[in-house]
Amino acid sequence: MTKPEVTIPDSAPPADLLIEDLVVGDGPEAVSGQPVEVHYVGVSWSTGQQFDASWDRGDTFGFRLGAGQVITGWDEGVAGMKIGGRRRLTIPPHMGYGAAGAGGVIGPNETLVFVVDLLGVG
């Protein structure tokens, strides 16, 4: 797979987590409690600007699914993916970084859009 382009719809952001399978994988499924390995691109809904991408660092990102190591939108949105899958997650502020934002690159109460590729589980 190659780094995806992420576009923001010309509409109001959703109030709840929106999960869209762009490619359905055919490998093992990601389940809560397992370590997973992903590539991702993250874009702010309000600006359409990328704020982070593992692709740009040339390295994947690993975390334990469902363990609170990532934002809630990721823990819920990556669950059920299969290796080889690509999923678009539109994450409302209450499942992202909320009123605090993050690191000066994600504004307060920002809706986040990620395209996540599942590369490994277990």
N, CA, C and O atoms as CSV, one atom per row, in Angstrom:
chain,resi,resn,atom,element,x,y,z
A,1,MET,N,N,0.840,-1.192,0.000
A,1,MET,CA,C,0.000,0.000,0.000
A,1,MET,C,C,0.880,1.249,0.000
A,1,MET,O,O,2.036,1.223,0.421
A,2,THR,N,N,0.302,2.324,-0.479
A,2,THR,CA,C,0.992,3.603,-0.484
A,2,THR,C,C,0.237,4.582,0.400
A,2,THR,O,O,-0.914,4.346,0.769
A,3,LYS,N,N,0.899,5.684,0.735
A,3,LYS,CA,C,0.285,6.690,1.598
A,3,LYS,C,C,-1.009,7.190,0.963
A,3,LYS,O,O,-1.018,7.581,-0.204
A,4,PRO,N,N,-2.102,7.179,1.726
A,4,PRO,CA,C,-3.384,7.611,1.175
A,4,PRO,C,C,-3.539,9.129,1.169
A,4,PRO,O,O,-2.917,9.834,1.965
A,5,GLU,N,N,-4.367,9.612,0.270
A,5,GLU,CA,C,-4.822,10.998,0.298
A,5,GLU,C,C,-6.054,11.039,1.192
A,5,GLU,O,O,-6.906,10.153,1.114
A,6,VAL,N,N,-6.155,12.050,2.032
A,6,VAL,CA,C,-7.307,12.172,2.927
A,6,VAL,C,C,-8.041,13.456,2.566
A,6,VAL,O,O,-7.472,14.546,2.626
A,7,THR,N,N,-9.306,13.318,2.192
A,7,THR,CA,C,-10.122,14.482,1.868
A,7,THR,C,C,-11.241,14.609,2.891
A,7,THR,O,O,-11.730,13.615,3.427
A,8,ILE,N,N,-11.633,15.843,3.150
A,8,ILE,CA,C,-12.682,16.131,4.123
A,8,ILE,C,C,-13.977,16.411,3.362
A,8,ILE,O,O,-13.985,17.236,2.448
A,9,PRO,N,N,-15.071,15.738,3.723
A,9,PRO,CA,C,-16.351,16.008,3.059
A,9,PRO,C,C,-16.799,17.456,3.265
A,9,PRO,O,O,-16.455,18.085,4.266
A,10,ASP,N,N,-17.552,17.966,2.328
A,10,ASP,CA,C,-18.078,19.327,2.416
A,10,ASP,C,C,-19.403,19.292,3.165
A,10,ASP,O,O,-20.465,19.541,2.594
A,11,SER,N,N,-19.320,18.979,4.451
A,11,SER,CA,C,-20.519,18.876,5.289
A,11,SER,C,C,-20.109,19.091,6.739
A,11,SER,O,O,-18.929,19.259,7.046
A,12,ALA,N,N,-21.087,19.083,7.614
A,12,ALA,CA,C,-20.788,19.205,9.042
A,12,ALA,C,C,-20.151,17.908,9.533
A,12,ALA,O,O,-20.489,16.830,9.043
A,13,PRO,N,N,-19.239,17.999,10.490
A,13,PRO,CA,C,-18.625,16.775,11.011
A,13,PRO,C,C,-19.637,15.925,11.768
A,13,PRO,O,O,-20.556,16.467,12.383
A,14,PRO,N,N,-19.488,14.616,11.736
A,14,PRO,CA,C,-20.422,13.743,12.460
A,14,PRO,C,C,-20.247,13.886,13.971
A,14,PRO,O,O,-19.161,14.213,14.449
A,15,ALA,N,N,-21.315,13.640,14.710
A,15,ALA,CA,C,-21.277,13.735,16.173
A,15,ALA,C,C,-20.719,12.467,16.807
A,15,ALA,O,O,-20.255,12.487,17.947
A,16,ASP,N,N,-20.766,11.366,16.064
A,16,ASP,CA,C,-20.306,10.083,16.583
A,16,ASP,C,C,-19.199,9.528,15.696
A,16,ASP,O,O,-18.991,9.992,14.575
A,17,LEU,N,N,-18.497,8.532,16.216
A,17,LEU,CA,C,-17.436,7.868,15.463
A,17,LEU,C,C,-17.999,7.301,14.163
A,17,LEU,O,O,-19.007,6.593,14.165
A,18,LEU,N,N,-17.337,7.620,13.056
A,18,LEU,CA,C,-17.733,7.108,11.747
A,18,LEU,C,C,-16.610,6.212,11.240
A,18,LEU,O,O,-15.471,6.655,11.090
A,19,ILE,N,N,-16.937,4.952,10.977
A,19,ILE,CA,C,-15.966,3.959,10.521
A,19,ILE,C,C,-16.326,3.554,9.096
A,19,ILE,O,O,-17.438,3.096,8.836
A,20,GLU,N,N,-15.375,3.727,8.171
A,20,GLU,CA,C,-15.603,3.361,6.774
A,20,GLU,C,C,-14.467,2.459,6.309
A,20,GLU,O,O,-13.301,2.852,6.353
A,21,ASP,N,N,-14.803,1.258,5.866
A,21,ASP,CA,C,-13.799,0.357,5.310
A,21,ASP,C,C,-13.543,0.749,3.859
A,21,ASP,O,O,-14.435,0.646,3.017
A,22,LEU,N,N,-12.325,1.197,3.571
A,22,LEU,CA,C,-11.934,1.530,2.205
A,22,LEU,C,C,-11.428,0.292,1.486
A,22,LEU,O,O,-11.670,0.107,0.294
A,23,VAL,N,N,-10.719,-0.556,2.231
A,23,VAL,CA,C,-10.263,-1.863,1.758
A,23,VAL,C,C,-10.507,-2.835,2.898
A,23,VAL,O,O,-10.070,-2.589,4.023
A,24,VAL,N,N,-11.197,-3.932,2.628
A,24,VAL,CA,C,-11.416,-4.954,3.652
A,24,VAL,C,C,-10.264,-5.949,3.569
A,24,VAL,O,O,-10.023,-6.552,2.523
A,25,GLY,N,N,-9.562,-6.110,4.679
A,25,GLY,CA,C,-8.435,-7.033,4.709
A,25,GLY,C,C,-8.890,-8.479,4.732
A,25,GLY,O,O,-10.064,-8.771,4.959
A,26,ASP,N,N,-7.946,-9.384,4.494
A,26,ASP,CA,C,-8.282,-10.807,4.500
A,26,ASP,C,C,-7.406,-11.593,5.471
A,26,ASP,O,O,-7.406,-12.824,5.458
A,27,GLY,N,N,-6.667,-10.882,6.308
A,27,GLY,CA,C,-5.810,-11.541,7.293
A,27,GLY,C,C,-6.479,-11.631,8.650
A,27,GLY,O,O,-7.683,-11.404,8.771
A,28,PRO,N,N,-5.695,-11.966,9.680
A,28,PRO,CA,C,-6.230,-12.059,11.040
A,28,PRO,C,C,-6.854,-10.740,11.502
A,28,PRO,O,O,-6.456,-9.660,11.067
A,29,GLU,N,N,-7.836,-10.855,12.387
A,29,GLU,CA,C,-8.601,-9.708,12.876
A,29,GLU,C,C,-7.969,-9.101,14.123
A,29,GLU,O,O,-7.445,-9.811,14.982
A,30,ALA,N,N,-8.027,-7.776,14.204
A,30,ALA,CA,C,-7.552,-7.049,15.384
A,30,ALA,C,C,-8.616,-7.117,16.476
A,30,ALA,O,O,-9.756,-6.702,16.270
A,31,VAL,N,N,-8.234,-7.643,17.639
A,31,VAL,CA,C,-9.163,-7.726,18.762
A,31,VAL,C,C,-8.540,-7.056,19.982
A,31,VAL,O,O,-7.319,-6.980,20.118
A,32,SER,N,N,-9.405,-6.577,20.857
A,32,SER,CA,C,-8.972,-5.874,22.057
A,32,SER,C,C,-8.009,-6.728,22.872
A,32,SER,O,O,-8.218,-7.928,23.049
A,33,GLY,N,N,-6.951,-6.089,23.364
A,33,GLY,CA,C,-5.949,-6.770,24.167
A,33,GLY,C,C,-4.714,-7.184,23.390
A,33,GLY,O,O,-3.673,-7.473,23.980
A,34,GLN,N,N,-4.826,-7.215,22.055
A,34,GLN,CA,C,-3.697,-7.615,21.203
A,34,GLN,C,C,-2.854,-6.410,20.811
A,34,GLN,O,O,-3.376,-5.304,20.675
A,35,PRO,N,N,-1.544,-6.619,20.627
A,35,PRO,CA,C,-0.752,-5.570,19.982
A,35,PRO,C,C,-1.084,-5.523,18.490
A,35,PRO,O,O,-1.293,-6.556,17.854
A,36,VAL,N,N,-1.129,-4.309,17.947
A,36,VAL,CA,C,-1.375,-4.122,16.515
A,36,VAL,C,C,-0.305,-3.197,15.942
A,36,VAL,O,O,0.307,-2.410,16.664
A,37,GLU,N,N,-0.094,-3.306,14.647
A,37,GLU,CA,C,0.879,-2.477,13.931
A,37,GLU,C,C,0.150,-1.823,12.763
A,37,GLU,O,O,-0.491,-2.503,11.962
A,38,VAL,N,N,0.255,-0.485,12.673
A,38,VAL,CA,C,-0.489,0.249,11.654
A,38,VAL,C,C,0.396,1.286,10.962
A,38,VAL,O,O,1.452,1.672,11.464
A,39,HIS,N,N,-0.071,1.719,9.802
A,39,HIS,CA,C,0.383,2.958,9.164
A,39,HIS,C,C,-0.842,3.863,9.156
A,39,HIS,O,O,-1.971,3.378,9.080
A,40,TYR,N,N,-0.628,5.179,9.233
A,40,TYR,CA,C,-1.782,6.083,9.288
A,40,TYR,C,C,-1.426,7.468,8.771
A,40,TYR,O,O,-0.260,7.858,8.706
A,41,VAL,N,N,-2.479,8.198,8.404
A,41,VAL,CA,C,-2.420,9.626,8.107
A,41,VAL,C,C,-3.537,10.269,8.911
A,41,VAL,O,O,-4.662,9.769,8.924
A,42,GLY,N,N,-3.232,11.382,9.587
A,42,GLY,CA,C,-4.227,12.115,10.363
A,42,GLY,C,C,-4.400,13.526,9.837
A,42,GLY,O,O,-3.423,14.230,9.580
A,43,VAL,N,N,-5.673,13.941,9.676
A,43,VAL,CA,C,-6.013,15.249,9.125
A,43,VAL,C,C,-7.062,15.905,10.018
A,43,VAL,O,O,-7.971,15.235,10.509
A,44,SER,N,N,-6.935,17.217,10.227
A,44,SER,CA,C,-7.936,17.979,10.981
A,44,SER,C,C,-9.123,18.290,10.079
A,44,SER,O,O,-8.947,18.751,8.951
A,45,TRP,N,N,-10.338,18.035,10.579
A,45,TRP,CA,C,-11.552,18.297,9.800
A,45,TRP,C,C,-11.658,19.777,9.446
A,45,TRP,O,O,-11.962,20.115,8.302
A,46,SER,N,N,-11.410,20.666,10.411
A,46,SER,CA,C,-11.665,22.097,10.209
A,46,SER,C,C,-10.736,22.736,9.181
A,46,SER,O,O,-11.124,23.693,8.512
A,47,THR,N,N,-9.522,22.222,9.048
A,47,THR,CA,C,-8.549,22.837,8.142
A,47,THR,C,C,-8.231,21.988,6.920
A,47,THR,O,O,-7.766,22.506,5.905
A,48,GLY,N,N,-8.478,20.686,7.013
A,48,GLY,CA,C,-8.094,19.777,5.943
A,48,GLY,C,C,-6.599,19.532,5.890
A,48,GLY,O,O,-6.099,18.923,4.945
A,49,GLN,N,N,-5.881,20.004,6.903
A,49,GLN,CA,C,-4.426,19.884,6.932
A,49,GLN,C,C,-3.981,18.637,7.684
A,49,GLN,O,O,-4.518,18.309,8.742
A,50,GLN,N,N,-2.997,17.950,7.124
A,50,GLN,CA,C,-2.401,16.800,7.804
A,50,GLN,C,C,-1.645,17.288,9.034
A,50,GLN,O,O,-0.900,18.265,8.965
A,51,PHE,N,N,-1.841,16.595,10.172
A,51,PHE,CA,C,-1.080,16.934,11.375
A,51,PHE,C,C,-0.099,15.835,11.761
A,51,PHE,O,O,0.800,16.071,12.568
A,52,ASP,N,N,-0.256,14.643,11.202
A,52,ASP,CA,C,0.657,13.553,11.525
A,52,ASP,C,C,0.486,12.438,10.499
A,52,ASP,O,O,-0.590,12.256,9.930
A,53,ALA,N,N,1.568,11.698,10.275
A,53,ALA,CA,C,1.509,10.530,9.390
A,53,ALA,C,C,2.713,9.641,9.666
A,53,ALA,O,O,3.859,10.083,9.583
A,54,SER,N,N,2.440,8.398,9.992
A,54,SER,CA,C,3.532,7.439,10.175
A,54,SER,C,C,4.295,7.254,8.863
A,54,SER,O,O,5.500,7.003,8.869
A,55,TRP,N,N,3.590,7.378,7.750
A,55,TRP,CA,C,4.210,7.230,6.427
A,55,TRP,C,C,5.382,8.192,6.270
A,55,TRP,O,O,6.416,7.828,5.710
A,56,ASP,N,N,5.226,9.428,6.767
A,56,ASP,CA,C,6.262,10.448,6.591
A,56,ASP,C,C,7.515,10.139,7.397
A,56,ASP,O,O,8.606,10.596,7.055
A,57,ARG,N,N,7.362,9.373,8.456
A,57,ARG,CA,C,8.508,8.981,9.279
A,57,ARG,C,C,9.153,7.694,8.767
A,57,ARG,O,O,10.242,7.318,9.202
A,58,GLY,N,N,8.472,7.027,7.841
A,58,GLY,CA,C,9.002,5.778,7.305
A,58,GLY,C,C,8.980,4.652,8.311
A,58,GLY,O,O,9.749,3.697,8.199
A,59,ASP,N,N,8.097,4.757,9.303
A,59,ASP,CA,C,8.025,3.736,10.345
A,59,ASP,C,C,6.570,3.509,10.732
A,59,ASP,O,O,5.771,4.445,10.749
A,60,THR,N,N,6.237,2.282,11.036
A,60,THR,CA,C,4.877,1.965,11.463
A,60,THR,C,C,4.691,2.349,12.926
A,60,THR,O,O,5.649,2.697,13.617
A,61,PHE,N,N,3.448,2.282,13.385
A,61,PHE,CA,C,3.103,2.622,14.762
A,61,PHE,C,C,2.441,1.414,15.405
A,61,PHE,O,O,1.520,0.829,14.835
A,62,GLY,N,N,2.903,1.041,16.579
A,62,GLY,CA,C,2.337,-0.102,17.284
A,62,GLY,C,C,1.745,0.299,18.620
A,62,GLY,O,O,2.254,1.195,19.294
A,63,PHE,N,N,0.661,-0.374,19.001
A,63,PHE,CA,C,0.028,-0.156,20.303
A,63,PHE,C,C,-0.817,-1.371,20.657
A,63,PHE,O,O,-1.138,-2.191,19.796
A,64,ARG,N,N,-1.173,-1.478,21.936
A,64,ARG,CA,C,-2.044,-2.562,22.385
A,64,ARG,C,C,-3.487,-2.079,22.276
A,64,ARG,O,O,-3.881,-1.120,22.941
A,65,LEU,N,N,-4.265,-2.743,21.440
A,65,LEU,CA,C,-5.643,-2.349,21.164
A,65,LEU,C,C,-6.510,-2.487,22.412
A,65,LEU,O,O,-6.473,-3.511,23.094
A,66,GLY,N,N,-7.287,-1.451,22.702
A,66,GLY,CA,C,-8.223,-1.487,23.822
A,66,GLY,C,C,-7.608,-1.223,25.178
A,66,GLY,O,O,-8.286,-1.343,26.198
A,67,ALA,N,N,-6.324,-0.862,25.208
A,67,ALA,CA,C,-5.624,-0.664,26.485
A,67,ALA,C,C,-5.506,0.810,26.868
A,67,ALA,O,O,-4.854,1.138,27.859
A,68,GLY,N,N,-6.126,1.698,26.096
A,68,GLY,CA,C,-6.066,3.117,26.420
A,68,GLY,C,C,-4.738,3.773,26.079
A,68,GLY,O,O,-4.434,4.850,26.592
A,69,GLN,N,N,-3.943,3.144,25.221
A,69,GLN,CA,C,-2.656,3.717,24.814
A,69,GLN,C,C,-2.817,4.767,23.717
A,69,GLN,O,O,-1.892,5.527,23.429
A,70,VAL,N,N,-3.994,4.798,23.114
A,70,VAL,CA,C,-4.311,5.737,22.038
A,70,VAL,C,C,-5.670,6.358,22.341
A,70,VAL,O,O,-6.334,5.961,23.299
A,71,ILE,N,N,-6.084,7.326,21.534
A,71,ILE,CA,C,-7.392,7.942,21.737
A,71,ILE,C,C,-8.506,6.899,21.569
A,71,ILE,O,O,-8.335,5.893,20.881
A,72,THR,N,N,-9.630,7.159,22.205
A,72,THR,CA,C,-10.765,6.228,22.196
A,72,THR,C,C,-11.222,5.902,20.777
A,72,THR,O,O,-11.568,4.759,20.481
A,73,GLY,N,N,-11.222,6.902,19.905
A,73,GLY,CA,C,-11.641,6.680,18.520
A,73,GLY,C,C,-10.801,5.641,17.802
A,73,GLY,O,O,-11.301,4.928,16.932
A,74,TRP,N,N,-9.526,5.550,18.161
A,74,TRP,CA,C,-8.659,4.513,17.584
A,74,TRP,C,C,-8.949,3.163,18.207
A,74,TRP,O,O,-9.079,2.170,17.492
A,75,ASP,N,N,-9.052,3.106,19.538
A,75,ASP,CA,C,-9.332,1.820,20.194
A,75,ASP,C,C,-10.609,1.198,19.637
A,75,ASP,O,O,-10.658,-0.009,19.396
A,76,GLU,N,N,-11.637,2.011,19.434
A,76,GLU,CA,C,-12.903,1.487,18.908
A,76,GLU,C,C,-12.860,1.308,17.393
A,76,GLU,O,O,-13.439,0.359,16.863
A,77,GLY,N,N,-12.181,2.209,16.699
A,77,GLY,CA,C,-12.202,2.201,15.239
A,77,GLY,C,C,-11.311,1.162,14.583
A,77,GLY,O,O,-11.602,0.713,13.474
A,78,VAL,N,N,-10.228,0.770,15.249
A,78,VAL,CA,C,-9.323,-0.236,14.679
A,78,VAL,C,C,-9.818,-1.651,14.985
A,78,VAL,O,O,-9.538,-2.584,14.233
A,79,ALA,N,N,-10.552,-1.809,16.085
A,79,ALA,CA,C,-11.080,-3.128,16.457
A,79,ALA,C,C,-11.925,-3.694,15.317
A,79,ALA,O,O,-12.763,-2.997,14.745
A,80,GLY,N,N,-11.695,-4.951,15.001
A,80,GLY,CA,C,-12.453,-5.610,13.939
A,80,GLY,C,C,-11.816,-5.518,12.565
A,80,GLY,O,O,-12.240,-6.213,11.641
A,81,MET,N,N,-10.803,-4.670,12.412
A,81,MET,CA,C,-10.083,-4.628,11.131
A,81,MET,C,C,-9.345,-5.940,10.928
A,81,MET,O,O,-9.026,-6.639,11.889
A,82,LYS,N,N,-9.080,-6.265,9.684
A,82,LYS,CA,C,-8.267,-7.435,9.354
A,82,LYS,C,C,-6.996,-6.968,8.654
A,82,LYS,O,O,-6.992,-5.955,7.955
A,83,ILE,N,N,-5.915,-7.724,8.854
A,83,ILE,CA,C,-4.643,-7.367,8.220
A,83,ILE,C,C,-4.849,-7.199,6.720
A,83,ILE,O,O,-5.515,-8.006,6.071
A,84,GLY,N,N,-4.264,-6.135,6.188
A,84,GLY,CA,C,-4.432,-5.795,4.780
A,84,GLY,C,C,-5.546,-4.792,4.562
A,84,GLY,O,O,-5.737,-4.305,3.448
A,85,GLY,N,N,-6.289,-4.477,5.623
A,85,GLY,CA,C,-7.399,-3.541,5.511
A,85,GLY,C,C,-6.961,-2.095,5.631
A,85,GLY,O,O,-5.941,-1.780,6.245
A,86,ARG,N,N,-7.758,-1.225,5.030
A,86,ARG,CA,C,-7.583,0.229,5.136
A,86,ARG,C,C,-8.928,0.802,5.560
A,86,ARG,O,O,-9.956,0.537,4.938
A,87,ARG,N,N,-8.902,1.591,6.629
A,87,ARG,CA,C,-10.140,2.108,7.209
A,87,ARG,C,C,-10.010,3.608,7.434
A,87,ARG,O,O,-8.968,4.108,7.857
A,88,ARG,N,N,-11.095,4.307,7.139
A,88,ARG,CA,C,-11.181,5.747,7.415
A,88,ARG,C,C,-11.976,5.923,8.702
A,88,ARG,O,O,-13.108,5.452,8.818
A,89,LEU,N,N,-11.366,6.608,9.669
A,89,LEU,CA,C,-12.002,6.874,10.954
A,89,LEU,C,C,-12.235,8.372,11.078
A,89,LEU,O,O,-11.285,9.154,11.032
A,90,THR,N,N,-13.490,8.776,11.236
A,90,THR,CA,C,-13.807,10.170,11.519
A,90,THR,C,C,-14.182,10.228,12.993
A,90,THR,O,O,-15.190,9.664,13.418
A,91,ILE,N,N,-13.348,10.923,13.764
A,91,ILE,CA,C,-13.388,10.843,15.223
A,91,ILE,C,C,-13.828,12.178,15.806
A,91,ILE,O,O,-13.131,13.181,15.651
A,92,PRO,N,N,-14.987,12.201,16.482
A,92,PRO,CA,C,-15.450,13.443,17.106
A,92,PRO,C,C,-14.552,13.818,18.286
A,92,PRO,O,O,-13.848,12.965,18.826
A,93,PRO,N,N,-14.576,15.090,18.684
A,93,PRO,CA,C,-13.673,15.553,19.743
A,93,PRO,C,C,-13.714,14.732,21.029
A,93,PRO,O,O,-12.673,14.501,21.644
A,94,HIS,N,N,-14.904,14.287,21.447
A,94,HIS,CA,C,-14.997,13.559,22.719
A,94,HIS,C,C,-14.335,12.184,22.664
A,94,HIS,O,O,-14.132,11.552,23.701
A,95,MET,N,N,-13.999,11.716,21.459
A,95,MET,CA,C,-13.284,10.444,21.310
A,95,MET,C,C,-11.852,10.665,20.829
A,95,MET,O,O,-11.121,9.718,20.539
A,96,GLY,N,N,-11.467,11.955,20.751
A,96,GLY,CA,C,-10.122,12.330,20.328
A,96,GLY,C,C,-9.399,13.029,21.464
A,96,GLY,O,O,-9.136,12.436,22.511
A,97,TYR,N,N,-9.081,14.299,21.243
A,97,TYR,CA,C,-8.318,15.058,22.243
A,97,TYR,C,C,-9.159,16.098,22.974
A,97,TYR,O,O,-8.642,16.820,23.826
A,98,GLY,N,N,-10.465,16.185,22.648
A,98,GLY,CA,C,-11.381,17.043,23.387
A,98,GLY,C,C,-10.997,18.511,23.384
A,98,GLY,O,O,-10.395,19.015,22.436
A,99,ALA,N,N,-11.360,19.188,24.473
A,99,ALA,CA,C,-11.141,20.628,24.589
A,99,ALA,C,C,-9.671,20.992,24.704
A,99,ALA,O,O,-9.295,22.135,24.443
A,100,ALA,N,N,-8.840,20.043,25.089
A,100,ALA,CA,C,-7.417,20.330,25.295
A,100,ALA,C,C,-6.633,20.400,23.987
A,100,ALA,O,O,-5.616,21.090,23.917
A,101,GLY,N,N,-7.093,19.694,22.946
A,101,GLY,CA,C,-6.278,19.585,21.747
A,101,GLY,C,C,-5.032,18.765,22.055
A,101,GLY,O,O,-4.993,18.034,23.045
A,102,ALA,N,N,-4.013,18.887,21.206
A,102,ALA,CA,C,-2.790,18.102,21.429
A,102,ALA,C,C,-1.579,18.758,20.798
A,102,ALA,O,O,-1.562,19.063,19.606
A,103,GLY,N,N,-0.579,18.964,21.617
A,103,GLY,CA,C,0.749,19.350,21.155
A,103,GLY,C,C,0.836,20.559,20.250
A,103,GLY,O,O,1.796,20.689,19.491
A,104,GLY,N,N,-0.141,21.448,20.311
A,104,GLY,CA,C,-0.097,22.627,19.462
A,104,GLY,C,C,-0.417,22.365,18.003
A,104,GLY,O,O,-0.453,23.301,17.205
A,105,VAL,N,N,-0.652,21.102,17.632
A,105,VAL,CA,C,-0.951,20.786,16.229
A,105,VAL,C,C,-2.406,20.381,16.021
A,105,VAL,O,O,-2.905,20.416,14.896
A,106,ILE,N,N,-3.092,19.998,17.098
A,106,ILE,CA,C,-4.511,19.658,17.029
A,106,ILE,C,C,-5.249,20.646,17.917
A,106,ILE,O,O,-5.012,20.711,19.123
A,107,GLY,N,N,-6.145,21.411,17.311
A,107,GLY,CA,C,-6.858,22.448,18.040
A,107,GLY,C,C,-7.895,21.886,18.998
A,107,GLY,O,O,-8.242,20.707,18.929
A,108,PRO,N,N,-8.388,22.740,19.896
A,108,PRO,CA,C,-9.439,22.325,20.826
A,108,PRO,C,C,-10.702,21.897,20.077
A,108,PRO,O,O,-11.079,22.505,19.076
A,109,ASN,N,N,-11.340,20.855,20.573
A,109,ASN,CA,C,-12.615,20.366,20.029
A,109,ASN,C,C,-12.554,20.080,18.528
A,109,ASN,O,O,-13.507,20.344,17.794
A,110,GLU,N,N,-11.434,19.543,18.091
A,110,GLU,CA,C,-11.228,19.235,16.672
A,110,GLU,C,C,-11.733,17.833,16.342
A,110,GLU,O,O,-11.453,16.872,17.057
A,111,THR,N,N,-12.482,17.737,15.242
A,111,THR,CA,C,-12.823,16.433,14.676
A,111,THR,C,C,-11.628,15.975,13.847
A,111,THR,O,O,-11.060,16.747,13.075
A,112,LEU,N,N,-11.257,14.714,14.017
A,112,LEU,CA,C,-10.070,14.160,13.367
A,112,LEU,C,C,-10.465,13.121,12.329
A,112,LEU,O,O,-11.412,12.362,12.532
A,113,VAL,N,N,-9.747,13.089,11.226
A,113,VAL,CA,C,-9.962,12.077,10.195
A,113,VAL,C,C,-8.641,11.333,10.003
A,113,VAL,O,O,-7.615,11.930,9.674
A,114,PHE,N,N,-8.690,10.022,10.214
A,114,PHE,CA,C,-7.519,9.178,10.019
A,114,PHE,C,C,-7.822,8.140,8.955
A,114,PHE,O,O,-8.932,7.611,8.891
A,115,VAL,N,N,-6.837,7.850,8.122
A,115,VAL,CA,C,-6.877,6.652,7.298
A,115,VAL,C,C,-5.812,5.731,7.869
A,115,VAL,O,O,-4.631,6.074,7.920
A,116,VAL,N,N,-6.256,4.550,8.298
A,116,VAL,CA,C,-5.408,3.602,9.018
A,116,VAL,C,C,-5.300,2.310,8.209
A,116,VAL,O,O,-6.304,1.765,7.751
A,117,ASP,N,N,-4.071,1.831,8.041
A,117,ASP,CA,C,-3.811,0.542,7.396
A,117,ASP,C,C,-3.350,-0.432,8.463
A,117,ASP,O,O,-2.387,-0.155,9.177
A,118,LEU,N,N,-4.022,-1.570,8.581
A,118,LEU,CA,C,-3.621,-2.584,9.558
A,118,LEU,C,C,-2.599,-3.519,8.919
A,118,LEU,O,O,-2.883,-4.196,7.931
A,119,LEU,N,N,-1.398,-3.539,9.511
A,119,LEU,CA,C,-0.294,-4.321,8.957
A,119,LEU,C,C,-0.007,-5.589,9.741
A,119,LEU,O,O,0.487,-6.567,9.181
A,120,GLY,N,N,-0.315,-5.582,11.046
A,120,GLY,CA,C,0.000,-6.751,11.853
A,120,GLY,C,C,-0.799,-6.793,13.140
A,120,GLY,O,O,-1.204,-5.755,13.663
A,121,VAL,N,N,-1.027,-8.000,13.652
A,121,VAL,CA,C,-1.668,-8.206,14.959
A,121,VAL,C,C,-0.901,-9.286,15.707
A,121,VAL,O,O,-0.263,-10.148,15.103
A,122,GLY,N,N,-0.976,-9.224,17.041
A,122,GLY,CA,C,-0.362,-10.258,17.875
A,122,GLY,C,C,1.110,-10.096,18.084
A,122,GLY,O,O,1.729,-10.909,18.770
